[in-house]
PDB file of C-alpha atoms in Angstrom:
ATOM      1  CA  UNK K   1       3.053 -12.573   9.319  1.00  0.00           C
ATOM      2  CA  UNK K   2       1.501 -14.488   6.417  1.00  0.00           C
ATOM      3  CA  UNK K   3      -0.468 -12.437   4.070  1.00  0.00           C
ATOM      4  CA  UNK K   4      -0.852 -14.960   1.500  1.00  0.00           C
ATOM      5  CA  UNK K   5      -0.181 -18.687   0.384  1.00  0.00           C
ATOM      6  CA  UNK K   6      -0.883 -19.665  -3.291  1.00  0.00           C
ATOM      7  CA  UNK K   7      -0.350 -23.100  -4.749  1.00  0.00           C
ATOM      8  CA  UNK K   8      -0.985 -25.120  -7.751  1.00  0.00           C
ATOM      9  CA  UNK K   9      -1.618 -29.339  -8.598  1.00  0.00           C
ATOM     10  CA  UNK K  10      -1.335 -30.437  -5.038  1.00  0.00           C
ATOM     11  CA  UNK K  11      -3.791 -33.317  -3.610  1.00  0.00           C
ATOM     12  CA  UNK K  12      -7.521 -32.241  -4.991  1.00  0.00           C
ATOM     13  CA  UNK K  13      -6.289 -29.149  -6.624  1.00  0.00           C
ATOM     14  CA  UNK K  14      -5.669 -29.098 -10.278  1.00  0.00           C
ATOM     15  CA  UNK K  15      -5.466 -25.280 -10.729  1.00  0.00           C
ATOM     16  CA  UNK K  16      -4.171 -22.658  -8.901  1.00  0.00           C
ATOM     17  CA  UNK K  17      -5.648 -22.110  -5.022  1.00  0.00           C
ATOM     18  CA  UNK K  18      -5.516 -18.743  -2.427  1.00  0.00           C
ATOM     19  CA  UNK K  19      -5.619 -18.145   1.001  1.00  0.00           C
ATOM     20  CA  UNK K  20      -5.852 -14.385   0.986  1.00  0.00           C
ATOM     21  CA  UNK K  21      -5.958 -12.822   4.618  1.00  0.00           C
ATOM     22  CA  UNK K  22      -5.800  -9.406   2.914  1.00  0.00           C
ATOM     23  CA  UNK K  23      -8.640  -7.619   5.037  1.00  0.00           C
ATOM     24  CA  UNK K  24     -12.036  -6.485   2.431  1.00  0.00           C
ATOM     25  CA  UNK K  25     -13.463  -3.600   3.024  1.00  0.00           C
ATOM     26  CA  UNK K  26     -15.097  -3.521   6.638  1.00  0.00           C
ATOM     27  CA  UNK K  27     -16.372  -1.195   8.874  1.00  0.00           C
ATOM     28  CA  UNK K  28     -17.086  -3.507  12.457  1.00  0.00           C
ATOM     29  CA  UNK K  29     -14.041  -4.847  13.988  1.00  0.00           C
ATOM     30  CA  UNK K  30     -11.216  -2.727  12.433  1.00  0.00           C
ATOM     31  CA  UNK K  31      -9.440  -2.232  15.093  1.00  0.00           C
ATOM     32  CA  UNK K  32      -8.218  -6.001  14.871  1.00  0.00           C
ATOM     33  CA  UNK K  33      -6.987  -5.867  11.275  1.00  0.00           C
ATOM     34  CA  UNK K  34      -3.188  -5.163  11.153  1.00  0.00           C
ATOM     35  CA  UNK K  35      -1.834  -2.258   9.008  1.00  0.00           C
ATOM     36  CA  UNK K  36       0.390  -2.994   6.188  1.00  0.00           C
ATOM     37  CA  UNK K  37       1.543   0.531   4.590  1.00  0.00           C
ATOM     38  CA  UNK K  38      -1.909   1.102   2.966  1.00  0.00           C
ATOM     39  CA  UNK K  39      -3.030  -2.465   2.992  1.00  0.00           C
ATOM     40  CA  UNK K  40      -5.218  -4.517   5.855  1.00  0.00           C
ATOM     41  CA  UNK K  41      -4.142  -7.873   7.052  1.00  0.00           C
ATOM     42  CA  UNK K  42      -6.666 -10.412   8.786  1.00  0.00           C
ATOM     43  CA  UNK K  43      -4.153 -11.612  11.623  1.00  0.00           C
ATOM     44  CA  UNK K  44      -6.548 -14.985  11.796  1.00  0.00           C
ATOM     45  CA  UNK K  45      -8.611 -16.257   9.255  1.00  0.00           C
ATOM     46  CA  UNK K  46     -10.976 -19.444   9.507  1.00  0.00           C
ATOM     47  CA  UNK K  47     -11.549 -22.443   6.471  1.00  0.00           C
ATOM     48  CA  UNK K  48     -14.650 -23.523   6.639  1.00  0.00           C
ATOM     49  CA  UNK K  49     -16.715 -25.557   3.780  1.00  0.00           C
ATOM     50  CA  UNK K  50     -18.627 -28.927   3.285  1.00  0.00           C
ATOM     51  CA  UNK K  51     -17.285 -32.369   3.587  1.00  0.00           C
ATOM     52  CA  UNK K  52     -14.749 -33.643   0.852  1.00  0.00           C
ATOM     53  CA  UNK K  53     -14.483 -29.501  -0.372  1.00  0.00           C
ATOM     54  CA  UNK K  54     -10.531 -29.200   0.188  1.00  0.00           C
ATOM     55  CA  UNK K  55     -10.185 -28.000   3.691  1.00  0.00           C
ATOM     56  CA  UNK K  56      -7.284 -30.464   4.953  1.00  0.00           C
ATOM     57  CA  UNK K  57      -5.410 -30.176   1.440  1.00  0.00           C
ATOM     58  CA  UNK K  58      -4.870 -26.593   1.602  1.00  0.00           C
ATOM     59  CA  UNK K  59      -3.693 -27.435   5.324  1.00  0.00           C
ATOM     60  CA  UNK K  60      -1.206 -30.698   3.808  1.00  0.00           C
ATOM     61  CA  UNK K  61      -0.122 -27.545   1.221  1.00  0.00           C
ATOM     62  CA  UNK K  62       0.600 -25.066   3.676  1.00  0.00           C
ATOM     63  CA  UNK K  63       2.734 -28.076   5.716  1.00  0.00           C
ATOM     64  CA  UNK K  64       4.353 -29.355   2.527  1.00  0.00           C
ATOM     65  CA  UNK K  65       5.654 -26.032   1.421  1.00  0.00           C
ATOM     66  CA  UNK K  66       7.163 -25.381   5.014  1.00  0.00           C
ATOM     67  CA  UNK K  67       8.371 -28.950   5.078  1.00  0.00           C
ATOM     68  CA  UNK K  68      10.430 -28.428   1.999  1.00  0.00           C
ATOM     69  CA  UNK K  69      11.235 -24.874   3.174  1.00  0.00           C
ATOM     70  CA  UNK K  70      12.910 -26.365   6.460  1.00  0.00           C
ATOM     71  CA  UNK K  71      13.747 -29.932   5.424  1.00  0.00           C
ATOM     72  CA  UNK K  72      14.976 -30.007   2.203  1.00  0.00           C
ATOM     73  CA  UNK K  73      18.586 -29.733   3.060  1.00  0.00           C
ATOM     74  CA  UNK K  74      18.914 -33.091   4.182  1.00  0.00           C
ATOM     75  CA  UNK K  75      17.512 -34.663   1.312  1.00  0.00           C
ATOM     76  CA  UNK K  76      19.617 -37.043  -0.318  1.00  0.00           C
ATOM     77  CA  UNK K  77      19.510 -38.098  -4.249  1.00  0.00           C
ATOM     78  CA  UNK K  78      17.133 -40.656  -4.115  1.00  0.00           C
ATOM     79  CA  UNK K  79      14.817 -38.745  -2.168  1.00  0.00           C
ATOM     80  CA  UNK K  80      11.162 -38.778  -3.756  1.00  0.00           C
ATOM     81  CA  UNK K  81       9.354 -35.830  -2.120  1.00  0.00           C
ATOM     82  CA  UNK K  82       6.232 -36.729  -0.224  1.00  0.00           C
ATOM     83  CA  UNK K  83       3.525 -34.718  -1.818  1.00  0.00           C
ATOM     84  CA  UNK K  84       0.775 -35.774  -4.305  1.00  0.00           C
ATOM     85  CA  UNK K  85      -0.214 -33.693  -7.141  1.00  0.00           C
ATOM     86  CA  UNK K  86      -3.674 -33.771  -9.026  1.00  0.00           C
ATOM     87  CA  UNK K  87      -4.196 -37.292  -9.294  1.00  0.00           C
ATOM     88  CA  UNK K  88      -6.394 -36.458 -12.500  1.00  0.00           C
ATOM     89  CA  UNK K  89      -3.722 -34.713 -15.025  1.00  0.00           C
ATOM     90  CA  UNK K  90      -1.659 -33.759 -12.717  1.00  0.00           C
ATOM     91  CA  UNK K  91       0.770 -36.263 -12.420  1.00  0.00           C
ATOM     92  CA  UNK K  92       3.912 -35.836 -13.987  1.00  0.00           C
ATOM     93  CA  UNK K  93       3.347 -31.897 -13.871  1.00  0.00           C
ATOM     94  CA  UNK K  94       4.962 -29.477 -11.523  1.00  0.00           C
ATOM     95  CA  UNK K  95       3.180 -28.490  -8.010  1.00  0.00           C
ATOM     96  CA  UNK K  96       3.898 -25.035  -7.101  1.00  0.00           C
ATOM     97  CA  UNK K  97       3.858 -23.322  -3.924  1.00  0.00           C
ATOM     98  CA  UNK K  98       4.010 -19.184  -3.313  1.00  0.00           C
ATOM     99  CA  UNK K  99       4.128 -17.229  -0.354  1.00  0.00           C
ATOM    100  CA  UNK K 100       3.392 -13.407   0.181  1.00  0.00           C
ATOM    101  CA  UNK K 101       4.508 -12.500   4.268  1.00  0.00           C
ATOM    102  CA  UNK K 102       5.738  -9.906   5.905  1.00  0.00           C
ATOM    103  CA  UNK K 103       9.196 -10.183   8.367  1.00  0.00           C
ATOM    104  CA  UNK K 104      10.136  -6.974  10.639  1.00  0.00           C
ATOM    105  CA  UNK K 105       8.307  -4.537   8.546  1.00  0.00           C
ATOM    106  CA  UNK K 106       9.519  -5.773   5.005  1.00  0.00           C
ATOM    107  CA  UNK K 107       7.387  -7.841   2.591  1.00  0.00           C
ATOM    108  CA  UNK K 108       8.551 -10.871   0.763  1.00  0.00           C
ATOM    109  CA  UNK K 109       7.157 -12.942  -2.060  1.00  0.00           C
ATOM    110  CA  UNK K 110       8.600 -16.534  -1.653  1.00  0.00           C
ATOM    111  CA  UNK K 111       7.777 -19.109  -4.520  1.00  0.00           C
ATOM    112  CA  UNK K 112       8.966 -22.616  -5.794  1.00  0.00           C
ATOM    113  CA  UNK K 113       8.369 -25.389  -7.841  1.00  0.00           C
ATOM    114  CA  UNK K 114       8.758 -28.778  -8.041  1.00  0.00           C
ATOM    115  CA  UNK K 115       8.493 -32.197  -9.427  1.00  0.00           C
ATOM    116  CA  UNK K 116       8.252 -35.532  -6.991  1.00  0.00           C
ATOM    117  CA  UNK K 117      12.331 -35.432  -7.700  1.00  0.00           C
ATOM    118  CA  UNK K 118      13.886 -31.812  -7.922  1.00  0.00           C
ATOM    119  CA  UNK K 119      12.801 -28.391  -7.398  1.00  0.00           C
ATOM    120  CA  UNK K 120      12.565 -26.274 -10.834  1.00  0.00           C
ATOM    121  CA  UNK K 121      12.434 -23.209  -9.845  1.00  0.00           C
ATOM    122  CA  UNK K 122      12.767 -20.530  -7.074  1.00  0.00           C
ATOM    123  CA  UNK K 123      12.802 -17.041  -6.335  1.00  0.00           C
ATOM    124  CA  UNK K 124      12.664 -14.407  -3.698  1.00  0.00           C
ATOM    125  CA  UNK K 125      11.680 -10.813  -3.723  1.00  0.00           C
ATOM    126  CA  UNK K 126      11.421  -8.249  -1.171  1.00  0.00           C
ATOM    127  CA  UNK K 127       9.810  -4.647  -0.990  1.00  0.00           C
ATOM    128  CA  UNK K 128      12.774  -2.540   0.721  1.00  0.00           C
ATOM    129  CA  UNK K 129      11.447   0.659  -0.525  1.00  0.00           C
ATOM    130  CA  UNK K 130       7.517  -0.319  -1.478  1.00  0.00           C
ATOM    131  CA  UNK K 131       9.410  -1.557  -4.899  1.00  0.00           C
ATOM    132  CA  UNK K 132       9.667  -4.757  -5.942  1.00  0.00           C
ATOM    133  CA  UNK K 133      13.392  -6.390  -5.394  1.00  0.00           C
ATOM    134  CA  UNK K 134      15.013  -9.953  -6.498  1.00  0.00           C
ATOM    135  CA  UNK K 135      17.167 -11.012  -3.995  1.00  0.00           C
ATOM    136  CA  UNK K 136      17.374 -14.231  -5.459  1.00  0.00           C
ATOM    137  CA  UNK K 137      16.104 -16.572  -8.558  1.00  0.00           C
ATOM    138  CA  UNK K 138      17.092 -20.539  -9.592  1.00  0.00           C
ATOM    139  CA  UNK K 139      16.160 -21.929 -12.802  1.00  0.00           C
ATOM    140  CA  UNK K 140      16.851 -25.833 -13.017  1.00  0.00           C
ATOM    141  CA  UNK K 141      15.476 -25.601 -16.699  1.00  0.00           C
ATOM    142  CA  UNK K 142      18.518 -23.461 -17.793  1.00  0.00           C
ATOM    143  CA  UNK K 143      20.932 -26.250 -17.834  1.00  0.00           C
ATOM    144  CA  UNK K 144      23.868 -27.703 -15.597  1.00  0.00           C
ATOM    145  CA  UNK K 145      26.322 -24.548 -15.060  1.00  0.00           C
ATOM    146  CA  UNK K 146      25.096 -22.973 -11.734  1.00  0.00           C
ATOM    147  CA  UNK K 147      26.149 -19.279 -13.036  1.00  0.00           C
ATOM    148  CA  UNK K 148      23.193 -19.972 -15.792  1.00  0.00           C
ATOM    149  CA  UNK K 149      20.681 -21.170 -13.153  1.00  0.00           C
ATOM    150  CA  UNK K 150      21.227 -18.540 -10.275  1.00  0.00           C
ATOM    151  CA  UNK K 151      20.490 -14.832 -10.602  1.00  0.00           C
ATOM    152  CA  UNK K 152      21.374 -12.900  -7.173  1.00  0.00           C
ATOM    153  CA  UNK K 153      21.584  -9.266  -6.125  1.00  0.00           C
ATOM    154  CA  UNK K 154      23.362  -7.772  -3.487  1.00  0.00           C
ATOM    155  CA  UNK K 155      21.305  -8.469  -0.676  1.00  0.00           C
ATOM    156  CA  UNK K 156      23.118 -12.444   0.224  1.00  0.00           C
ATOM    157  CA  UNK K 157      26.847 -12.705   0.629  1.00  0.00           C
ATOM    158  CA  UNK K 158      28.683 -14.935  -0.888  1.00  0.00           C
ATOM    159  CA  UNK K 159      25.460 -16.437  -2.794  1.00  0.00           C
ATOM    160  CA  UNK K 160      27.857 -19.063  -4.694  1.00  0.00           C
ATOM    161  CA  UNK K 161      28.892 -20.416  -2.146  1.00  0.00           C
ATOM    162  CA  UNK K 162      25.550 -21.694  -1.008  1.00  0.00           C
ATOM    163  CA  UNK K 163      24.220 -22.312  -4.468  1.00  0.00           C
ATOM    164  CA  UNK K 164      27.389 -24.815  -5.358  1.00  0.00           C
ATOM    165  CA  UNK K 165      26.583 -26.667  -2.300  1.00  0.00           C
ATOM    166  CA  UNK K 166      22.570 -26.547  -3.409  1.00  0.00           C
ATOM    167  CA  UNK K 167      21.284 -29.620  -5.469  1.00  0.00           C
ATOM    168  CA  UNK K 168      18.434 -30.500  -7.080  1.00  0.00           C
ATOM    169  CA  UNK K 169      16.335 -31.914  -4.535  1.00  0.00           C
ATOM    170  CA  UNK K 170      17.188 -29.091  -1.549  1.00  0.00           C
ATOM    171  CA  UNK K 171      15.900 -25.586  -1.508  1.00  0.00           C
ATOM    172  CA  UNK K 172      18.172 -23.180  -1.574  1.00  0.00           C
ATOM    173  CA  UNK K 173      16.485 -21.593   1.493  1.00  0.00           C
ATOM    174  CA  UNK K 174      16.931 -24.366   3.095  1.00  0.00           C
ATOM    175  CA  UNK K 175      20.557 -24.984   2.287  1.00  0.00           C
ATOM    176  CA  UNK K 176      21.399 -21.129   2.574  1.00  0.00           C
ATOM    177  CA  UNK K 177      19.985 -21.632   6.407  1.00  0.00           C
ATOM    178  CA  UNK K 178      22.641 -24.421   7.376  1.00  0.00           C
ATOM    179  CA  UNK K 179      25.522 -22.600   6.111  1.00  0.00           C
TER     180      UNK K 179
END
């Protein structure tokens, strides 16, 4: 279940952007929020808003961040990724995408980011115990050797594996789901 889906210079939006279906404080209808350990979560939420105000970009986000998510792995080198960030500044920048859900009980946080050739960056966290966890991180930025650009706990087996077999333009999600 989504709970939230952040993301930064994509299409018309230069700075960071939230869809939120935490539940605010309401009194009519609670029986159709979903509990969350102590939190509420909207299990539908409607985007509404005048012409030309963003409505289908955050939609084109939300499908280019699963697109990469369950795509990416058969990218090849040239690949240029088809997204657009802020036209005005934006170019050249990276686009980032994050996503807060919840999976049998657990919540993750899921981010990335990327350039219109490689991803930069990449992590995963869960909440096992209501604590914040890394299962996994990937820093392009920290040079060539893959032991300098992967951090991994104990959660994955055999995380090298995956990661040697992980280039720049595939997410490791992605890769880690075809092997």
């Amino acid at each position: 279940m989504l709970i939230q889906f952040n993301f930064k210079n994509f299409k018309s939006f230069r700075e960071e952007a939230t869809l939120d279906l935490s539940a605010a404080k309401m009194t009519e209808f609670s029986d159709r929020v979903v509990n969350v350990g102590s939190e509420k979560i909207l299990p539908v939420a409607a985007i509404y808003g005048a012409n030309a105000s963003g409505k289908s970009s955050l939609i084109k986000a939300i499908r280019a961040c699963v697109g990469m998510i369950f795509s990416s792995h058969n990218y090849n080198e040239n690949t240029i990724f088809a997204f657009t960030p802020f036209k005005f500044g934006g170019i050249g920048k990276p686009s980032t995408f994050f996503i807060r859900f919840l999976l049998e009980g657990i919540e993750y946080e899921y981010s990335f980011e990327l350039n219109k050739v490689e991803i930069l960056k990449e992590a995963l966290y869960y909440y096992p115990n209501g604590r914040r966890s890394l299962v996994f991180s990937r820093d392009e930025t920290k040079g060539p050797d893959k032991k300098n650009i992967y951090e991994f706990r104990s959660v994955i087996r055999r995380p090298m594996d995956v990661a040697a077999n992980t280039s720049k333009k595939t997410i490791f999600m992605s890769r880690a789901s075809q092997i």
